[in-house]
Amino acid sequence: MCRTDDSGAAWAWLDWRDVPEIAPPRGTRDILPPDSYAWRWLLDTHRSVVESYGYQPLDTPVMESTDLFARGVGADTDIVEKQMFTFSDRGGRSLTLRPEGTAGVVRAVLGKRLDQEMRPVRVHYAGPFFRAENPQRGRYRQFAQVGVECIGERSPALDAEIVEMAWRFFERLGITGLQLQLNTLGDRDDRARYREALVNYYTPLRDDLCDDCKRRLESNPLRLLDCKADARFAEKAPLIWDLLDAGSKEFFTTVAEMLEDADVVAHINHRIVRGLDYYTDTVFEIWHESLHGQQNSLGGGGRYDGLAEALGFPSTPGVGYALGVDRSLLVAEQLGVVPPPRPSCDALVVSVETPQARRAAAIARALRGAGLRVVLDVSDRRLDRKLRNADKLGAPLAVIIGEDEARDGTATIRDLSRRAQETVSEQAMVAVVTDALERLA
Ligand code: HAM
């Protein structure tokens, strides 16, 4: 039972046997060691690839005003209609846990007028995103993305740069079996023509459409192409390519040519429309053969020249991508390309009796001061148990401060793989440990 005492502490009367374990919320996961090393590998690899193209790190809040996504991503998209975690704050303002990053990044960059100091603004980010989807393998309610946005200039060279970076990132991870799907959605006028063509095509089929699509026929006909229930109609729907003007076609052709120059193999797929409303011109997705159905996309992105205006800023072009961390790691693990976790510890410092704990702590401090990763164990467990822990931590060396060492001002350094050991003076200890680690590396 859980009652509160006078001070309000809920745990004061707790009988632990009655308390059920608390699980993480549905669709969320803990990332524990050693998996956490794989995450770090992926994030570090992404940072290193995109920073080699001059992208700078940026962070935005995980919660934003709901309006940002309604206006940015589009009120008629699945994300905004069905997948947002939205709540009121204490002042009654509607907030949403970010389902994607682009709208927030554009808000942040243009809100601070960064584009007036430098054009284009090249930024990258990594972090958690939230969508209330039906959880399954590769699809979570909290998931992570790494992404880039390039804001302030319109040029096919930038679209090609973005796609190439995503490709180089997967290459660097060692992920093979990818397919790059590339399309263009044209500019605003092309979209208006396409919208009309879709309305003309779908209107005679209206009675056979699902309820969502009946509504979308009026509000946002492009979304009809995404509907799983009505996929059979999408196959014969008009293609945007046939309605593009010459300028849009030329822009896209240049993007495709520049990707060819970079040895990035693109499959032109005029059915890719993406699930977010802000795209114009280039759109792309990166699929992996091992992921099926809806979860086959490791990432996607494209150009969004109308987004800034939709958010109330002066018209500013932009292009970017986001790649799913969770899905990319699933594939990397399947392919066996995740590097083994790096041991988290260079040396374990142990003292056997409590009186030696302060000396052991000072020695650990000195070793850390020399740049080493050191775990201090002054618990009252037996020495052999402690040394077994060193194995689990991956520490190749143990520094032992027993009674003799404490008395003589020495430390015993044990090489755990060879089971050899030597006792050295405290002054020599840092140098001996550092040399031994170098020899073992
Ligand atoms: P998105 O296609 O909605 O694009 O998401 C990008 C990637 O995030 C997906 O391809 C997938 O790998 C991952 N992802 C999405 N939802 C989930 C989920 N529920 N569970 C696991 N992974 C998921 C965007 O978010 C755009 N902001 C991309 C962009 C940036 N466009 C321009 N700039």
Short mmCIF file of C-alpha atoms and ligand atoms in Angstrom, two decimals:
data_model
loop_
_atom_site.label_atom_id
_atom_site.label_comp_id
_atom_site.label_asym_id
_atom_site.label_seq_id
_atom_site.Cartn_x
_atom_site.Cartn_y
_atom_site.Cartn_z
CA MET A 1 0.00 0.00 0.00
CA CYS A 2 1.15 3.51 -0.65
CA ARG A 3 0.05 6.21 1.79
CA THR A 4 1.57 9.59 2.42
CA ASP A 5 2.97 10.58 5.81
CA ASP A 6 2.71 14.08 7.31
CA SER A 7 5.53 15.34 5.15
CA GLY A 8 3.72 14.13 2.02
CA ALA A 9 6.37 11.55 1.12
CA ALA A 10 4.49 8.89 -0.84
CA TRP A 11 7.07 6.20 -0.26
CA ALA A 12 7.06 6.40 3.53
CA TRP A 13 4.55 3.58 4.05
CA LEU A 14 5.34 1.62 0.99
CA ASP A 15 5.05 -2.15 1.13
CA TRP A 16 7.20 -3.06 -1.90
CA ARG A 17 5.46 -6.40 -2.46
CA ASP A 18 2.25 -4.62 -3.53
CA VAL A 19 3.87 -2.32 -6.03
CA PRO A 20 3.79 -3.31 -9.71
CA GLU A 21 6.89 -2.56 -11.77
CA ILE A 22 6.68 0.55 -13.89
CA ALA A 23 7.27 -0.14 -17.58
CA PRO A 24 8.27 2.45 -20.19
CA PRO A 25 5.27 3.95 -22.02
CA ARG A 26 3.99 2.02 -25.04
CA GLY A 27 6.13 2.58 -28.12
CA THR A 28 9.13 3.92 -26.17
CA ARG A 29 12.38 2.11 -25.38
CA ASP A 30 15.38 2.34 -23.12
CA ILE A 31 18.71 2.39 -24.89
CA LEU A 32 21.03 0.56 -22.52
CA PRO A 33 24.71 -0.41 -22.79
CA PRO A 34 26.03 -2.01 -24.95
CA ASP A 35 23.34 -0.84 -27.46
CA SER A 36 23.98 2.74 -26.39
CA TYR A 37 27.46 2.46 -27.95
CA ALA A 38 25.89 1.62 -31.31
CA TRP A 39 23.74 4.76 -31.00
CA ARG A 40 26.76 6.84 -30.25
CA TRP A 41 28.62 5.34 -33.21
CA LEU A 42 25.75 6.26 -35.51
CA LEU A 43 25.39 9.81 -34.17
CA ASP A 44 29.17 10.42 -34.27
CA THR A 45 29.36 9.09 -37.84
CA HIS A 46 26.55 11.40 -38.94
CA ARG A 47 28.11 14.41 -37.26
CA SER A 48 31.47 13.69 -38.82
CA VAL A 49 30.02 13.26 -42.35
CA VAL A 50 27.84 16.38 -42.33
CA GLU A 51 30.42 18.58 -40.60
CA SER A 52 32.81 17.71 -43.44
CA TYR A 53 30.26 19.55 -45.66
CA GLY A 54 30.21 22.58 -43.31
CA TYR A 55 26.96 21.84 -41.43
CA GLN A 56 26.79 23.28 -37.90
CA PRO A 57 25.06 21.70 -34.90
CA LEU A 58 21.72 23.08 -33.72
CA ASP A 59 19.12 22.05 -31.13
CA THR A 60 15.48 23.05 -30.90
CA PRO A 61 12.92 22.31 -28.15
CA VAL A 62 11.17 18.94 -28.11
CA MET A 63 7.86 20.71 -27.59
CA GLU A 64 6.56 23.45 -29.84
CA SER A 65 3.38 25.41 -30.34
CA THR A 66 0.88 23.06 -32.03
CA ASP A 67 0.29 25.66 -34.72
CA LEU A 68 3.86 25.21 -35.97
CA PHE A 69 3.07 21.70 -37.18
CA ALA A 70 -0.51 22.41 -38.28
CA ARG A 71 0.78 25.21 -40.54
CA GLY A 72 4.15 23.66 -41.38
CA VAL A 73 3.55 19.93 -41.84
CA GLY A 74 -0.07 20.49 -42.99
CA ALA A 75 -3.40 20.15 -41.16
CA ASP A 76 -4.55 17.35 -43.50
CA THR A 77 -1.53 15.09 -43.14
CA ASP A 78 -1.64 11.82 -41.17
CA ILE A 79 1.01 13.22 -38.83
CA VAL A 80 -1.07 16.23 -37.80
CA GLU A 81 -4.47 14.55 -38.00
CA LYS A 82 -3.68 11.34 -36.14
CA GLN A 83 -0.18 11.13 -34.75
CA MET A 84 0.59 14.14 -32.60
CA PHE A 85 1.03 14.11 -28.83
CA THR A 86 -0.76 17.39 -28.09
CA PHE A 87 -1.56 18.83 -24.67
CA SER A 88 -2.38 22.15 -23.00
CA ASP A 89 0.18 23.79 -20.77
CA ARG A 90 -0.84 25.39 -17.48
CA GLY A 91 -1.66 28.62 -19.30
CA GLY A 92 -4.02 26.82 -21.68
CA ARG A 93 -1.66 27.04 -24.70
CA SER A 94 -1.68 24.07 -27.05
CA LEU A 95 1.72 22.39 -27.24
CA THR A 96 2.87 19.35 -29.21
CA LEU A 97 5.82 17.00 -28.78
CA ARG A 98 7.66 17.51 -32.07
CA PRO A 99 6.72 14.85 -34.64
CA GLU A 100 9.47 16.07 -37.00
CA GLY A 101 12.30 18.59 -36.99
CA THR A 102 12.13 20.76 -40.11
CA ALA A 103 9.39 23.17 -39.02
CA GLY A 104 11.15 23.84 -35.69
CA VAL A 105 14.54 24.36 -37.36
CA VAL A 106 13.09 26.82 -39.89
CA ARG A 107 11.34 28.66 -37.04
CA ALA A 108 14.60 28.84 -35.07
CA VAL A 109 16.87 29.88 -37.96
CA LEU A 110 14.55 32.49 -39.48
CA GLY A 111 13.28 33.69 -36.07
CA LYS A 112 16.86 34.67 -35.20
CA ARG A 113 17.52 35.96 -38.77
CA LEU A 114 20.58 33.69 -39.12
CA ASP A 115 20.01 33.76 -42.88
CA GLN A 116 20.90 37.46 -42.93
CA GLU A 117 24.40 36.74 -41.66
CA MET A 118 25.11 33.78 -43.92
CA ARG A 119 23.33 32.24 -46.89
CA PRO A 120 22.60 29.42 -47.00
CA VAL A 121 22.49 28.45 -43.31
CA ARG A 122 23.67 24.84 -43.06
CA VAL A 123 22.66 23.08 -39.83
CA HIS A 124 22.40 19.52 -38.51
CA TYR A 125 20.57 18.01 -35.56
CA ALA A 126 19.89 14.76 -33.72
CA GLY A 127 17.29 13.92 -31.13
CA PRO A 128 13.98 12.35 -30.17
CA PHE A 129 10.73 12.79 -32.09
CA PHE A 130 7.23 11.63 -31.21
CA ARG A 131 4.41 10.16 -33.26
CA ALA A 132 1.37 8.34 -31.85
CA GLU A 133 1.64 5.40 -34.26
CA ASN A 134 0.86 1.74 -33.75
CA PRO A 135 4.18 0.46 -32.41
CA GLN A 136 5.92 -2.42 -34.17
CA ARG A 137 9.46 -3.37 -35.19
CA GLY A 138 11.05 -0.23 -36.63
CA ARG A 139 8.08 1.94 -35.72
CA TYR A 140 7.96 3.61 -32.32
CA ARG A 141 6.14 6.43 -30.58
CA GLN A 142 9.42 7.95 -29.51
CA PHE A 143 12.13 7.52 -32.13
CA ALA A 144 15.30 9.36 -33.01
CA GLN A 145 16.33 11.14 -36.17
CA VAL A 146 19.51 12.71 -37.42
CA GLY A 147 18.89 15.47 -39.91
CA VAL A 148 20.20 18.44 -41.84
CA GLU A 149 18.59 21.60 -43.18
CA CYS A 150 20.09 24.05 -45.68
CA ILE A 151 18.12 27.29 -45.56
CA GLY A 152 18.25 30.47 -47.63
CA GLU A 153 19.18 29.49 -51.19
CA ARG A 154 17.57 27.74 -54.10
CA SER A 155 19.91 25.74 -56.28
CA PRO A 156 19.88 22.18 -57.65
CA ALA A 157 23.45 21.87 -56.36
CA LEU A 158 22.12 22.09 -52.78
CA ASP A 159 19.47 19.42 -53.37
CA ALA A 160 22.20 17.18 -54.78
CA GLU A 161 24.45 17.99 -51.81
CA ILE A 162 21.76 16.94 -49.33
CA VAL A 163 21.04 13.63 -51.06
CA GLU A 164 24.74 12.91 -51.48
CA MET A 165 25.38 13.53 -47.77
CA ALA A 166 22.66 11.06 -46.75
CA TRP A 167 24.18 8.52 -49.15
CA ARG A 168 27.74 9.07 -47.87
CA PHE A 169 26.48 8.64 -44.30
CA PHE A 170 25.04 5.19 -45.00
CA GLU A 171 28.17 4.31 -46.96
CA ARG A 172 30.33 5.29 -43.97
CA LEU A 173 28.19 3.11 -41.69
CA GLY A 174 28.75 0.20 -44.08
CA ILE A 175 25.04 -0.24 -44.83
CA THR A 176 24.49 -1.81 -48.24
CA GLY A 177 21.27 -2.85 -50.03
CA LEU A 178 19.90 0.70 -50.14
CA GLN A 179 17.71 2.19 -52.81
CA LEU A 180 17.43 5.91 -53.37
CA GLN A 181 13.99 6.94 -54.63
CA LEU A 182 13.98 10.37 -56.24
CA ASN A 183 11.14 12.53 -57.51
CA THR A 184 10.08 16.13 -57.97
CA LEU A 185 6.81 17.75 -56.93
CA GLY A 186 7.43 20.90 -58.99
CA ASP A 187 6.73 24.47 -57.93
CA ARG A 188 3.50 26.03 -56.70
CA ASP A 189 1.97 26.35 -60.20
CA ASP A 190 2.87 22.75 -61.06
CA ARG A 191 1.26 21.62 -57.84
CA ALA A 192 -1.93 23.57 -58.63
CA ARG A 193 -2.12 21.88 -62.06
CA TYR A 194 -1.45 18.48 -60.48
CA ARG A 195 -4.08 19.07 -57.85
CA GLU A 196 -6.65 19.74 -60.59
CA ALA A 197 -5.60 16.63 -62.51
CA LEU A 198 -5.98 14.50 -59.37
CA VAL A 199 -9.42 15.95 -58.61
CA ASN A 200 -10.49 15.16 -62.18
CA TYR A 201 -9.17 11.61 -61.87
CA TYR A 202 -10.56 10.81 -58.42
CA THR A 203 -13.97 12.53 -58.59
CA PRO A 204 -15.63 9.76 -60.66
CA LEU A 205 -14.22 7.23 -58.13
CA ARG A 206 -15.49 9.17 -55.12
CA ASP A 207 -18.11 6.64 -53.98
CA ASP A 208 -15.47 3.89 -53.77
CA LEU A 209 -12.99 5.95 -51.74
CA CYS A 210 -12.51 5.56 -47.98
CA ASP A 211 -13.97 8.30 -45.75
CA ASP A 212 -10.58 9.96 -45.20
CA CYS A 213 -9.98 10.14 -48.94
CA LYS A 214 -13.46 11.56 -49.64
CA ARG A 215 -12.53 14.42 -47.35
CA ARG A 216 -9.03 14.75 -48.81
CA LEU A 217 -10.44 15.01 -52.31
CA GLU A 218 -11.63 18.47 -51.28
CA SER A 219 -8.95 19.49 -48.80
CA ASN A 220 -5.68 17.97 -50.06
CA PRO A 221 -5.89 15.69 -53.11
CA LEU A 222 -2.13 14.90 -53.08
CA ARG A 223 -2.64 12.93 -49.87
CA LEU A 224 -4.91 10.53 -51.80
CA LEU A 225 -1.76 9.01 -53.29
CA ASP A 226 -0.54 8.00 -49.82
CA CYS A 227 -3.68 6.14 -48.73
CA LYS A 228 -3.11 2.43 -48.15
CA ALA A 229 -6.81 1.56 -48.38
CA ASP A 230 -7.12 3.17 -51.82
CA ALA A 231 -3.70 2.22 -53.16
CA ARG A 232 -5.27 0.45 -56.17
CA PHE A 233 -6.52 3.80 -57.50
CA ALA A 234 -3.17 5.54 -57.03
CA GLU A 235 -1.50 3.18 -59.52
CA LYS A 236 -3.36 4.72 -62.45
CA ALA A 237 -3.45 8.29 -61.15
CA PRO A 238 -1.81 11.01 -63.29
CA LEU A 239 1.92 11.58 -62.78
CA ILE A 240 3.23 14.96 -61.70
CA TRP A 241 6.07 14.70 -64.22
CA ASP A 242 3.61 15.07 -67.11
CA LEU A 243 2.37 18.39 -65.72
CA LEU A 244 5.66 20.08 -64.79
CA ASP A 245 6.74 23.21 -66.62
CA ALA A 246 10.12 23.34 -68.39
CA GLY A 247 11.88 25.15 -65.50
CA SER A 248 10.88 22.52 -62.93
CA LYS A 249 11.97 19.71 -65.24
CA GLU A 250 15.32 21.36 -65.85
CA PHE A 251 15.87 21.88 -62.10
CA PHE A 252 15.18 18.20 -61.43
CA THR A 253 17.31 17.01 -64.33
CA THR A 254 20.27 19.00 -62.98
CA VAL A 255 19.82 17.43 -59.51
CA ALA A 256 19.79 13.96 -61.08
CA GLU A 257 22.89 14.73 -63.20
CA MET A 258 24.82 16.07 -60.21
CA LEU A 259 24.00 12.91 -58.26
CA GLU A 260 25.26 10.84 -61.15
CA ASP A 261 28.52 12.85 -61.05
CA ALA A 262 28.79 11.94 -57.36
CA ASP A 263 28.24 8.23 -58.13
CA VAL A 264 24.98 8.19 -56.21
CA VAL A 265 22.58 5.85 -57.99
CA ALA A 266 19.04 7.24 -57.95
CA HIS A 267 15.85 5.44 -59.01
CA ILE A 268 13.47 8.01 -60.44
CA ASN A 269 10.07 7.22 -58.93
CA HIS A 270 7.30 9.69 -59.81
CA ARG A 271 4.97 8.16 -57.21
CA ILE A 272 6.98 9.38 -54.22
CA VAL A 273 4.98 12.26 -52.68
CA ARG A 274 6.12 12.08 -49.00
CA GLY A 275 3.78 12.38 -46.02
CA LEU A 276 4.39 16.04 -45.20
CA ASP A 277 2.84 18.99 -47.04
CA TYR A 278 5.79 21.37 -47.16
CA TYR A 279 7.66 19.85 -50.10
CA THR A 280 8.23 21.46 -53.48
CA ASP A 281 10.58 20.28 -56.25
CA THR A 282 13.02 17.54 -55.19
CA VAL A 283 11.80 14.82 -52.81
CA PHE A 284 13.55 11.58 -51.96
CA GLU A 285 13.43 8.53 -49.75
CA ILE A 286 16.08 5.96 -48.92
CA TRP A 287 14.70 2.44 -48.70
CA HIS A 288 16.31 -0.73 -47.47
CA GLU A 289 15.51 -4.14 -48.95
CA SER A 290 15.34 -5.83 -45.54
CA LEU A 291 12.65 -3.57 -44.10
CA HIS A 292 9.21 -4.27 -45.42
CA GLY A 293 6.00 -2.35 -45.87
CA GLN A 294 5.61 1.01 -44.30
CA GLN A 295 8.82 0.72 -42.33
CA ASN A 296 11.11 0.31 -45.33
CA SER A 297 12.18 3.93 -45.35
CA LEU A 298 15.41 4.67 -43.53
CA GLY A 299 15.05 8.35 -44.24
CA GLY A 300 13.73 11.01 -46.54
CA GLY A 301 13.69 14.67 -47.33
CA GLY A 302 13.49 17.28 -50.02
CA ARG A 303 13.05 20.94 -50.87
CA TYR A 304 10.50 23.09 -49.00
CA ASP A 305 10.52 26.55 -50.57
CA GLY A 306 7.01 27.43 -49.29
CA LEU A 307 7.49 26.45 -45.65
CA ALA A 308 8.94 29.73 -44.35
CA GLU A 309 5.94 31.70 -45.65
CA ALA A 310 3.48 29.19 -44.19
CA LEU A 311 5.11 29.87 -40.81
CA GLY A 312 4.79 33.66 -41.20
CA PHE A 313 8.39 34.43 -42.28
CA PRO A 314 9.52 36.10 -45.51
CA SER A 315 9.67 33.61 -48.36
CA THR A 316 12.93 31.64 -47.96
CA PRO A 317 13.93 28.48 -49.79
CA GLY A 318 15.23 25.39 -47.97
CA VAL A 319 16.13 21.75 -48.43
CA GLY A 320 16.96 18.98 -45.97
CA TYR A 321 16.54 15.40 -44.82
CA ALA A 322 15.92 13.32 -41.70
CA LEU A 323 17.15 9.75 -41.23
CA GLY A 324 15.69 7.32 -38.72
CA VAL A 325 18.26 6.27 -36.11
CA ASP A 326 16.26 3.29 -34.80
CA ARG A 327 15.66 1.80 -38.25
CA SER A 328 19.20 2.44 -39.46
CA LEU A 329 20.55 0.61 -36.42
CA LEU A 330 18.20 -2.33 -36.98
CA VAL A 331 19.64 -2.69 -40.47
CA ALA A 332 23.24 -2.12 -39.33
CA GLU A 333 22.86 -4.85 -36.71
CA GLN A 334 21.32 -7.23 -39.24
CA LEU A 335 24.26 -6.64 -41.57
CA GLY A 336 26.75 -7.05 -38.72
CA VAL A 337 28.45 -3.72 -39.38
CA VAL A 338 28.07 -2.26 -35.87
CA PRO A 339 31.56 -1.99 -34.33
CA PRO A 340 32.06 -3.79 -31.01
CA PRO A 341 31.46 -1.54 -28.00
CA ARG A 342 34.58 0.25 -26.83
CA PRO A 343 35.43 -0.81 -23.25
CA SER A 344 34.26 1.94 -20.95
CA CYS A 345 37.20 1.69 -18.59
CA ASP A 346 41.04 1.73 -18.76
CA ALA A 347 41.71 0.81 -15.15
CA LEU A 348 39.88 -0.31 -12.06
CA VAL A 349 41.23 1.06 -8.78
CA VAL A 350 40.36 -1.14 -5.81
CA SER A 351 41.03 -0.92 -2.13
CA VAL A 352 40.40 -3.95 0.01
CA GLU A 353 39.75 -2.37 3.39
CA THR A 354 37.78 0.78 4.11
CA PRO A 355 40.73 2.75 5.57
CA GLN A 356 42.44 2.62 2.17
CA ALA A 357 39.42 4.07 0.37
CA ARG A 358 40.65 7.68 0.50
CA ARG A 359 44.06 6.77 -0.93
CA ALA A 360 42.41 4.70 -3.62
CA ALA A 361 40.13 7.64 -4.47
CA ALA A 362 43.18 9.96 -4.72
CA ILE A 363 44.94 7.49 -7.04
CA ALA A 364 41.85 7.19 -9.25
CA ARG A 365 41.72 11.00 -9.42
CA ALA A 366 45.39 11.19 -10.45
CA LEU A 367 44.84 8.63 -13.23
CA ARG A 368 41.78 10.49 -14.50
CA GLY A 369 43.86 13.66 -14.44
CA ALA A 370 46.21 11.88 -16.87
CA GLY A 371 43.23 11.38 -19.23
CA LEU A 372 42.36 7.78 -18.35
CA ARG A 373 38.90 6.31 -17.77
CA VAL A 374 38.94 4.92 -14.25
CA VAL A 375 36.36 3.13 -12.10
CA LEU A 376 36.87 3.22 -8.34
CA ASP A 377 35.69 0.22 -6.32
CA VAL A 378 36.01 0.61 -2.56
CA SER A 379 33.08 -1.69 -1.75
CA ASP A 380 33.49 -4.42 0.89
CA ARG A 381 33.25 -7.27 -1.65
CA ARG A 382 36.10 -9.77 -1.94
CA LEU A 383 39.03 -8.85 -4.19
CA ASP A 384 38.41 -11.69 -6.67
CA ARG A 385 34.80 -10.52 -7.09
CA LYS A 386 35.96 -6.98 -7.75
CA LEU A 387 38.46 -8.16 -10.32
CA ARG A 388 35.72 -10.10 -12.10
CA ASN A 389 33.89 -6.78 -12.39
CA ALA A 390 36.96 -5.33 -14.09
CA ASP A 391 36.55 -7.94 -16.83
CA LYS A 392 32.95 -6.89 -17.37
CA LEU A 393 33.97 -3.24 -17.54
CA GLY A 394 36.63 -4.13 -20.10
CA ALA A 395 39.43 -2.75 -17.89
CA PRO A 396 42.77 -4.32 -18.87
CA LEU A 397 44.44 -3.15 -15.64
CA ALA A 398 43.62 -3.08 -11.95
CA VAL A 399 45.39 -0.84 -9.44
CA ILE A 400 45.19 -2.46 -6.01
CA ILE A 401 45.65 -0.58 -2.74
CA GLY A 402 45.81 -3.17 0.02
CA GLU A 403 47.08 -2.86 3.54
CA ASP A 404 50.77 -3.24 2.51
CA GLU A 405 50.49 -0.72 -0.29
CA ALA A 406 48.79 1.77 2.02
CA ARG A 407 51.54 1.37 4.58
CA ASP A 408 54.42 1.58 2.07
CA GLY A 409 53.00 4.33 -0.14
CA THR A 410 52.90 2.01 -3.15
CA ALA A 411 50.30 0.60 -5.55
CA THR A 412 50.07 -2.84 -7.13
CA ILE A 413 49.32 -2.79 -10.84
CA ARG A 414 47.87 -6.00 -12.18
CA ASP A 415 47.65 -6.85 -15.87
CA LEU A 416 44.37 -8.73 -15.89
CA SER A 417 44.88 -10.59 -19.14
CA ARG A 418 48.34 -11.97 -18.29
CA ARG A 419 47.68 -12.14 -14.55
CA ALA A 420 51.08 -10.49 -14.04
CA GLN A 421 51.56 -7.75 -11.48
CA GLU A 422 54.14 -5.33 -10.13
CA THR A 423 54.22 -3.03 -7.13
CA VAL A 424 55.40 0.51 -7.81
CA SER A 425 55.82 3.71 -5.84
CA GLU A 426 52.91 6.12 -5.86
CA GLN A 427 55.02 8.71 -7.73
CA ALA A 428 55.75 6.27 -10.57
CA MET A 429 52.22 4.87 -10.66
CA VAL A 430 50.66 7.15 -13.35
CA ALA A 431 53.60 6.64 -15.73
CA VAL A 432 53.64 2.86 -15.23
CA VAL A 433 49.87 2.55 -15.81
CA THR A 434 49.98 4.76 -18.92
CA ASP A 435 52.93 2.78 -20.38
CA ALA A 436 51.26 -0.54 -19.63
CA LEU A 437 48.05 0.57 -21.35
CA GLU A 438 50.01 1.68 -24.40
CA ARG A 439 51.71 -1.68 -24.58
CA LEU A 440 48.37 -3.49 -24.27
CA ALA A 441 46.58 -1.34 -26.89
P1 HAM B 1 9.91 11.56 -42.37
O1 HAM B 1 9.95 10.80 -43.65
O2 HAM B 1 8.57 11.77 -41.76
O3 HAM B 1 10.59 12.96 -42.68
O4 HAM B 1 10.85 10.87 -41.29
C1 HAM B 1 12.19 10.56 -41.61
C2 HAM B 1 12.57 9.19 -41.08
O5 HAM B 1 12.30 9.10 -39.67
C3 HAM B 1 11.77 8.03 -41.65
O6 HAM B 1 12.25 7.65 -42.92
C4 HAM B 1 12.01 6.94 -40.61
O7 HAM B 1 13.26 6.31 -40.80
C5 HAM B 1 12.05 7.75 -39.33
N1 HAM B 1 10.75 7.62 -38.64
C6 HAM B 1 9.63 8.32 -38.87
N2 HAM B 1 8.64 7.91 -38.04
C7 HAM B 1 9.14 6.91 -37.29
C8 HAM B 1 8.64 6.06 -36.25
N3 HAM B 1 7.39 6.18 -35.78
N4 HAM B 1 9.46 5.14 -35.69
C9 HAM B 1 10.74 4.99 -36.12
N5 HAM B 1 11.28 5.78 -37.10
C10 HAM B 1 10.50 6.72 -37.67
C11 HAM B 1 10.72 13.96 -41.78
O8 HAM B 1 10.57 13.84 -40.59
C12 HAM B 1 11.16 15.27 -42.40
N6 HAM B 1 11.30 16.27 -41.34
C13 HAM B 1 12.45 15.10 -43.17
C14 HAM B 1 12.99 16.37 -43.75
C15 HAM B 1 13.97 17.16 -43.24
N7 HAM B 1 12.58 16.94 -44.86
C16 HAM B 1 13.27 18.06 -45.06
N8 HAM B 1 14.09 18.20 -44.08
#
